[in-house]
Short mmCIF file of C-alpha atoms in Angstrom, two decimals:
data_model
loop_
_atom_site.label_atom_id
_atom_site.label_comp_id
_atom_site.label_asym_id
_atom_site.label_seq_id
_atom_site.Cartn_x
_atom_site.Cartn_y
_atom_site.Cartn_z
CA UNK Y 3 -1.79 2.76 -6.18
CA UNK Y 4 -2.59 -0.45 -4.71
CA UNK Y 5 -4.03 -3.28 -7.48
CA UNK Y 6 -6.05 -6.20 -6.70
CA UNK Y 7 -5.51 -9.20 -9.09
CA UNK Y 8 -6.35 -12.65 -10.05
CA UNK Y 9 -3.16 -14.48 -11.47
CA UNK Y 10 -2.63 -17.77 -12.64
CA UNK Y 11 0.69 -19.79 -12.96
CA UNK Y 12 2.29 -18.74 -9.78
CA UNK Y 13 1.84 -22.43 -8.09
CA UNK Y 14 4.55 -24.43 -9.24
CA UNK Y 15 2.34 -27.40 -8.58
CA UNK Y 16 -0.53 -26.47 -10.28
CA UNK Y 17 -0.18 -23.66 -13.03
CA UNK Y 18 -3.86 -23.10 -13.86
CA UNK Y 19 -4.76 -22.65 -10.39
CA UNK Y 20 -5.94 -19.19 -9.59
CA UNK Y 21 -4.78 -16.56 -7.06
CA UNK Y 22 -5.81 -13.62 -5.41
CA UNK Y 23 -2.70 -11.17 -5.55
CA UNK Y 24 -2.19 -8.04 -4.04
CA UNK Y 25 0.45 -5.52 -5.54
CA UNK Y 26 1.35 -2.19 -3.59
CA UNK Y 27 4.53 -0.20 -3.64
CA UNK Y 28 6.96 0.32 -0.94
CA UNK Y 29 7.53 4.40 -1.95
CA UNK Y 30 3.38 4.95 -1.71
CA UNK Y 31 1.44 6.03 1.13
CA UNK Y 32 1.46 5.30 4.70
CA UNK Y 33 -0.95 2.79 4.03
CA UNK Y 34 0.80 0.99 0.94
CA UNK Y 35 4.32 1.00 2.68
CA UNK Y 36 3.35 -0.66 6.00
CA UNK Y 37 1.38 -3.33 3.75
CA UNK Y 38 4.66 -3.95 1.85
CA UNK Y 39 6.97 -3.74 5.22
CA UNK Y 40 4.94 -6.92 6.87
CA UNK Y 41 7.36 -9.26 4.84
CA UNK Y 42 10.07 -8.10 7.32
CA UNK Y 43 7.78 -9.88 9.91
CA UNK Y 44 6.69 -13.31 8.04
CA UNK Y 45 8.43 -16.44 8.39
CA UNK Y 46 10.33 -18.29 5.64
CA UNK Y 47 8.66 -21.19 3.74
CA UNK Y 48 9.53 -22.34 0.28
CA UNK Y 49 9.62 -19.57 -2.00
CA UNK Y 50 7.23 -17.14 0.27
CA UNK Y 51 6.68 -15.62 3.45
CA UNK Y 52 4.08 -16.21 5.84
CA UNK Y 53 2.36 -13.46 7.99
CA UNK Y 54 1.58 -14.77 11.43
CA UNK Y 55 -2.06 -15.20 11.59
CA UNK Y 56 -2.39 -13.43 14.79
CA UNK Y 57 -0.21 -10.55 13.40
CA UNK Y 58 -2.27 -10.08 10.66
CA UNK Y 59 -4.76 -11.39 7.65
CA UNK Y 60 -6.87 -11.02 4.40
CA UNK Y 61 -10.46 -10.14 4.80
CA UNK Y 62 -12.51 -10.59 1.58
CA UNK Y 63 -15.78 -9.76 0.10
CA UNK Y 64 -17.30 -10.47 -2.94
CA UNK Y 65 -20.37 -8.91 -3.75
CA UNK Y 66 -21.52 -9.10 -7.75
CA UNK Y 67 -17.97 -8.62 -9.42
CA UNK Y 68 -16.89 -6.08 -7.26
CA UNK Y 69 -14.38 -7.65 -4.64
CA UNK Y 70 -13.04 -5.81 -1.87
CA UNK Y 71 -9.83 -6.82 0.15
CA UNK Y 72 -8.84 -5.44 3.31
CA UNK Y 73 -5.20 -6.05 5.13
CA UNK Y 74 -5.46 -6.03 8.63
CA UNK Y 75 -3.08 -6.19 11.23
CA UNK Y 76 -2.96 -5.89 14.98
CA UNK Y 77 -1.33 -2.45 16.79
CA UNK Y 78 1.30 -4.25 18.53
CA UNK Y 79 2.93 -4.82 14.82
CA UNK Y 80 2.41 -1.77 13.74
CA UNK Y 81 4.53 -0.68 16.72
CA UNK Y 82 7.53 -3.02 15.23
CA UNK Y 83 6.73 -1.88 11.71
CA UNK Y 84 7.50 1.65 13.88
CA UNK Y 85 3.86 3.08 12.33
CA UNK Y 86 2.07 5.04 14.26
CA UNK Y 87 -1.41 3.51 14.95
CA UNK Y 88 -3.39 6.10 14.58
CA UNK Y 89 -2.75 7.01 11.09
CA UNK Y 90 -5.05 3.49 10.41
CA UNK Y 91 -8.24 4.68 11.96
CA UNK Y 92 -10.34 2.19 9.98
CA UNK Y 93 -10.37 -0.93 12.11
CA UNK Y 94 -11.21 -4.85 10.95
CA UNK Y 95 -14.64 -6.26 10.28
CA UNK Y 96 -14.22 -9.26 12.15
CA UNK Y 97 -12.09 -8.12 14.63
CA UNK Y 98 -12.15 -4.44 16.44
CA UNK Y 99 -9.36 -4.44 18.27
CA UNK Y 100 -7.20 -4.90 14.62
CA UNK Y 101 -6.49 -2.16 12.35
CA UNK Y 102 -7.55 -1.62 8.47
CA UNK Y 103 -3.62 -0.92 6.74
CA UNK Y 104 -4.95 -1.11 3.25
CA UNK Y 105 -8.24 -1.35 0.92
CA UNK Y 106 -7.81 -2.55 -2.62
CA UNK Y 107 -11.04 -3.08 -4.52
CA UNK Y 108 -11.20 -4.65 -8.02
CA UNK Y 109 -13.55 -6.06 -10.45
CA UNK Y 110 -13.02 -9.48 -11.09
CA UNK Y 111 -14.74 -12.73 -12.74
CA UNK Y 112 -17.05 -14.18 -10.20
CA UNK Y 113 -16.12 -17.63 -10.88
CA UNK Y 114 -12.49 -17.25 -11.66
CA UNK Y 115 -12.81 -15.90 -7.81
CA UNK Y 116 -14.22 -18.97 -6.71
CA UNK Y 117 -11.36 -20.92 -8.16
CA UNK Y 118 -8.88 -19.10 -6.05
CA UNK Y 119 -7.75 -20.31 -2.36
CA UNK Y 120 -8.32 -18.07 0.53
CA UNK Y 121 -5.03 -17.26 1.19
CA UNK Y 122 -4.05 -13.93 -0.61
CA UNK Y 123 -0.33 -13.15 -2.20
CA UNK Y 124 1.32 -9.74 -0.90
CA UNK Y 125 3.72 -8.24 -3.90
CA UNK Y 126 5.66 -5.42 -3.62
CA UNK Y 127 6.57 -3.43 -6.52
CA UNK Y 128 8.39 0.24 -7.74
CA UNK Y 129 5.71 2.85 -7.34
CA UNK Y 130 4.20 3.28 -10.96
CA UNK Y 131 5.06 -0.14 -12.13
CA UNK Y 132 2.02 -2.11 -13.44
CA UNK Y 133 1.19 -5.38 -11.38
CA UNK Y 134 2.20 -7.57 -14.34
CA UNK Y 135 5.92 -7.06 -13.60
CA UNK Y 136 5.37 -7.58 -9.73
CA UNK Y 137 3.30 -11.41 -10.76
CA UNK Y 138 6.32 -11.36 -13.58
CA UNK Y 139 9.09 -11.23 -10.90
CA UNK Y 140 7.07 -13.85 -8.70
CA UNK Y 141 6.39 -16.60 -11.74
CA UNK Y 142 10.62 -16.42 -12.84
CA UNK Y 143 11.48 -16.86 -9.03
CA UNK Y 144 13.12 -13.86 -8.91
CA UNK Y 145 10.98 -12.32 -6.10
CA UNK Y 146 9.44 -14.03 -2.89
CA UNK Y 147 5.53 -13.33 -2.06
CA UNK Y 148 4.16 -12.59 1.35
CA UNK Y 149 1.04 -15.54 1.97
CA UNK Y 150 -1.87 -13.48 3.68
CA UNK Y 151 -4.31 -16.14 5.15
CA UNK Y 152 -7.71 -15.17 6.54
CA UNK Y 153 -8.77 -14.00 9.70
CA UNK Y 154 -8.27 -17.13 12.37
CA UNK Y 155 -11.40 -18.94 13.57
#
């Protein structure tokens, strides 16, 4: 199941800086495996990938301590990721012609939220394995995030 996360120490440059992770497994669900297939589609940087802001993005929402993230993507990558569209009948907030891939809702510390970029790390982990080891993998450089930005303006 997917898991929703705020981490600290993952920036190199700034280890008390917060960010908003999100851990799914590449043996889940439709929904968890073409989340954790977009890394075939981002582009290198330094110790990450990027998804293409008009392949994809993060939208938030914070409301109390309940925060809710949706991964969104448009169907002309789901077509490369070879999904079939219409298993993702929920479709973006900001954007109707994109498609919901994943919801992951968590309850996190308001304020340690506000601390945390808007850019949102993809992991992908063994089905069953707590998030800790997926962050663990990404802090010892052993593993390479995908960087989810937000919807472009």
């Amino acid at each position: 199941m997917a898991e929703a996360v705020l981490c600290d120490g993952l920036d190199p440059d700034d280890p008390d800086a917060v960010t908003l992770v999100v851990v799914v497994a590449e043996q889940a669900d439709h929904q968890e495996r073409a989340v954790a297939r977009l890394g075939a589609y981002g582009y290198e940087g330094e110790d990450c990938l990027y998804l293409v802001r008009t392949d994809g993005w993060a939208e938030r929402r914070l409301d109390g301590e309940l925060l809710t993230v949706d991964i969104v993507a448009y169907p002309a990558l789901l077509k490369r990721l070879e999904e079939d569209a219409e298993r993702f009948p929920e479709r973006s907030s900001a954007d109707p012609a994109a498609l919901r891939l994943l919801r992951v809702e968590a309850r996190v510390d308001p304020a340690a939220y506000a601390r945390a970029p808007e850019v949102t790390l993809v992991l992908t982990a063994p089905a069953g394995s707590p998030a800790e080891e997926a962050v663990a993998l990404v802090r010892s450089g052993e593993d390479r995030p995908l960087v989810v930005a937000p919807r472009p303006e």
